[in-house]
Amino acid sequence: MLPVVALLRRADAAVVIGAALAAKAAGLGHRWIAAVLSRPAETVRGWLRRFAGRLESVRAVFTVWLRTLDPDPVMPSSAGSAWADAVTAIDAVAVSVMRRFVVRVSPWGVAAVVSGARLLAPGWPDLAAAC
């Protein structure tokens, strides 16, 4: 079993990968992100490419989780881009978890749990199976 801080098939912690995804949502490029995180540019580019291919699916999955966790959720409004919308949905679920369970958690730890550590793994999310 993977700890909540890890993602399947990734050597870096979920918070490091999440920081890269959030930085991309803020409009930063992979080379700058890699330099700040002290990770190889190719590695960061791989994370970003994998996540880019599932932005709408990630937003949808985390929106469903937000509605499940919170009886009267404040749904995130559009953040200006598909990247920002996906990251905002993850953040909203983390806030909902903290409010409901009175525990301090990282949005990226929540993302690891919700995705079964497969946030960047092939085949996740399988929306057809979820319906």
Tab-separated table of C-alpha atoms in Angstrom:
chain	number	residue	atom	x	y	z
A	1	MET	CA	0.000	0.000	0.000
A	2	LEU	CA	1.168	3.487	-0.801
A	3	PRO	CA	1.144	6.156	1.876
A	4	VAL	CA	-1.201	9.097	1.343
A	5	VAL	CA	1.772	11.233	0.353
A	6	ALA	CA	2.680	9.213	-2.754
A	7	LEU	CA	1.333	8.677	-6.244
A	8	LEU	CA	1.554	5.413	-8.113
A	9	ARG	CA	4.602	5.100	-10.405
A	10	ARG	CA	6.072	8.425	-9.210
A	11	ALA	CA	9.236	8.884	-7.175
A	12	ASP	CA	8.285	12.342	-5.908
A	13	ALA	CA	5.800	13.122	-3.165
A	14	ALA	CA	2.273	14.126	-4.117
A	15	VAL	CA	2.828	17.624	-2.673
A	16	VAL	CA	5.824	18.177	-4.966
A	17	ILE	CA	3.899	17.031	-8.026
A	18	GLY	CA	0.901	19.068	-6.859
A	19	ALA	CA	3.064	22.170	-6.517
A	20	ALA	CA	4.103	21.704	-10.146
A	21	LEU	CA	0.488	21.288	-11.262
A	22	ALA	CA	-0.598	24.368	-9.294
A	23	ALA	CA	2.276	26.400	-10.730
A	24	LYS	CA	1.236	25.405	-14.247
A	25	ALA	CA	-2.337	26.449	-13.400
A	26	ALA	CA	-0.886	29.832	-12.445
A	27	GLY	CA	0.652	30.103	-15.925
A	28	LEU	CA	4.257	29.109	-15.278
A	29	GLY	CA	6.309	26.980	-17.664
A	30	HIS	CA	7.826	23.570	-17.006
A	31	ARG	CA	11.457	24.767	-16.982
A	32	TRP	CA	10.795	27.420	-14.356
A	33	ILE	CA	8.749	24.975	-12.273
A	34	ALA	CA	11.513	22.369	-12.533
A	35	ALA	CA	14.132	24.869	-11.407
A	36	VAL	CA	12.087	25.970	-8.395
A	37	LEU	CA	11.313	22.373	-7.373
A	38	SER	CA	14.862	21.166	-8.115
A	39	ARG	CA	13.546	18.425	-10.390
A	40	PRO	CA	14.570	17.534	-13.948
A	41	ALA	CA	12.655	19.520	-16.577
A	42	GLU	CA	11.749	16.284	-18.392
A	43	THR	CA	10.158	14.879	-15.244
A	44	VAL	CA	8.080	17.995	-14.643
A	45	ARG	CA	7.088	18.139	-18.310
A	46	GLY	CA	5.900	14.531	-18.028
A	47	TRP	CA	3.718	15.313	-15.004
A	48	LEU	CA	2.229	18.307	-16.773
A	49	ARG	CA	1.541	16.393	-19.978
A	50	ARG	CA	-0.130	13.539	-18.120
A	51	PHE	CA	-2.330	15.903	-16.126
A	52	ALA	CA	-3.137	18.029	-19.184
A	53	GLY	CA	-4.726	15.018	-20.837
A	54	ARG	CA	-7.283	14.656	-18.062
A	55	LEU	CA	-8.101	18.161	-16.866
A	56	GLU	CA	-11.853	17.977	-17.424
A	57	SER	CA	-12.076	14.464	-15.990
A	58	VAL	CA	-10.167	15.504	-12.869
A	59	ARG	CA	-12.411	18.541	-12.442
A	60	ALA	CA	-15.498	16.349	-12.822
A	61	VAL	CA	-14.323	13.675	-10.355
A	62	PHE	CA	-13.388	16.203	-7.691
A	63	THR	CA	-16.620	18.141	-8.194
A	64	VAL	CA	-18.566	14.929	-7.517
A	65	TRP	CA	-16.470	14.358	-4.385
A	66	LEU	CA	-17.133	17.927	-3.261
A	67	ARG	CA	-20.887	17.390	-3.584
A	68	THR	CA	-20.585	14.067	-1.738
A	69	LEU	CA	-18.589	15.448	1.190
A	70	ASP	CA	-20.488	18.670	1.713
A	71	PRO	CA	-24.281	18.756	2.032
A	72	ASP	CA	-24.352	22.381	0.846
A	73	PRO	CA	-21.123	22.925	-1.082
A	74	VAL	CA	-19.955	26.199	-2.485
A	75	MET	CA	-19.174	25.085	-6.006
A	76	PRO	CA	-15.997	26.635	-7.403
A	77	SER	CA	-16.596	29.167	-10.119
A	78	SER	CA	-14.547	29.144	-13.278
A	79	ALA	CA	-10.931	29.938	-12.479
A	80	GLY	CA	-10.083	31.093	-15.989
A	81	SER	CA	-8.575	27.976	-17.546
A	82	ALA	CA	-9.075	24.220	-17.572
A	83	TRP	CA	-5.852	23.878	-15.566
A	84	ALA	CA	-6.984	26.325	-12.923
A	85	ASP	CA	-10.463	24.745	-12.794
A	86	ALA	CA	-9.010	21.285	-12.121
A	87	VAL	CA	-6.658	22.541	-9.398
A	88	THR	CA	-9.457	24.638	-7.848
A	89	ALA	CA	-11.698	21.572	-7.667
A	90	ILE	CA	-8.948	19.634	-5.869
A	91	ASP	CA	-8.452	22.531	-3.438
A	92	ALA	CA	-12.216	22.751	-2.789
A	93	VAL	CA	-12.387	19.053	-1.871
A	94	ALA	CA	-9.454	19.494	0.519
A	95	VAL	CA	-11.228	22.413	2.212
A	96	SER	CA	-14.394	20.317	2.476
A	97	VAL	CA	-12.446	17.413	4.029
A	98	MET	CA	-10.842	19.750	6.573
A	99	ARG	CA	-14.189	21.294	7.463
A	100	ARG	CA	-16.077	18.003	7.732
A	101	PHE	CA	-13.468	15.942	9.569
A	102	VAL	CA	-11.689	18.753	11.449
A	103	VAL	CA	-8.302	17.625	10.228
A	104	ARG	CA	-5.506	19.448	8.447
A	105	VAL	CA	-4.707	17.916	5.060
A	106	SER	CA	-2.828	18.830	1.937
A	107	PRO	CA	-4.911	19.198	-1.217
A	108	TRP	CA	-2.443	16.842	-2.871
A	109	GLY	CA	-2.777	14.264	-0.121
A	110	VAL	CA	-6.527	14.419	-0.714
A	111	ALA	CA	-5.904	14.065	-4.454
A	112	ALA	CA	-3.797	10.981	-3.777
A	113	VAL	CA	-6.565	9.422	-1.682
A	114	VAL	CA	-9.422	10.301	-4.038
A	115	SER	CA	-7.526	8.947	-7.034
A	116	GLY	CA	-6.308	5.856	-5.213
A	117	ALA	CA	-2.775	7.231	-5.774
A	118	ARG	CA	-3.447	7.115	-9.536
A	119	LEU	CA	-3.805	10.847	-10.237
A	120	LEU	CA	-1.175	10.580	-12.998
A	121	ALA	CA	-1.416	6.842	-13.684
A	122	PRO	CA	-2.739	5.492	-16.987
A	123	GLY	CA	-6.443	4.729	-17.030
A	124	TRP	CA	-7.513	7.091	-14.247
A	125	PRO	CA	-10.166	8.297	-13.985
A	126	ASP	CA	-12.371	5.656	-15.535
A	127	LEU	CA	-15.513	7.756	-15.736
A	128	ALA	CA	-17.461	4.970	-17.434
A	129	ALA	CA	-16.943	2.724	-14.397
A	130	ALA	CA	-17.842	5.543	-12.037
A	131	CYS	CA	-21.285	6.066	-13.583
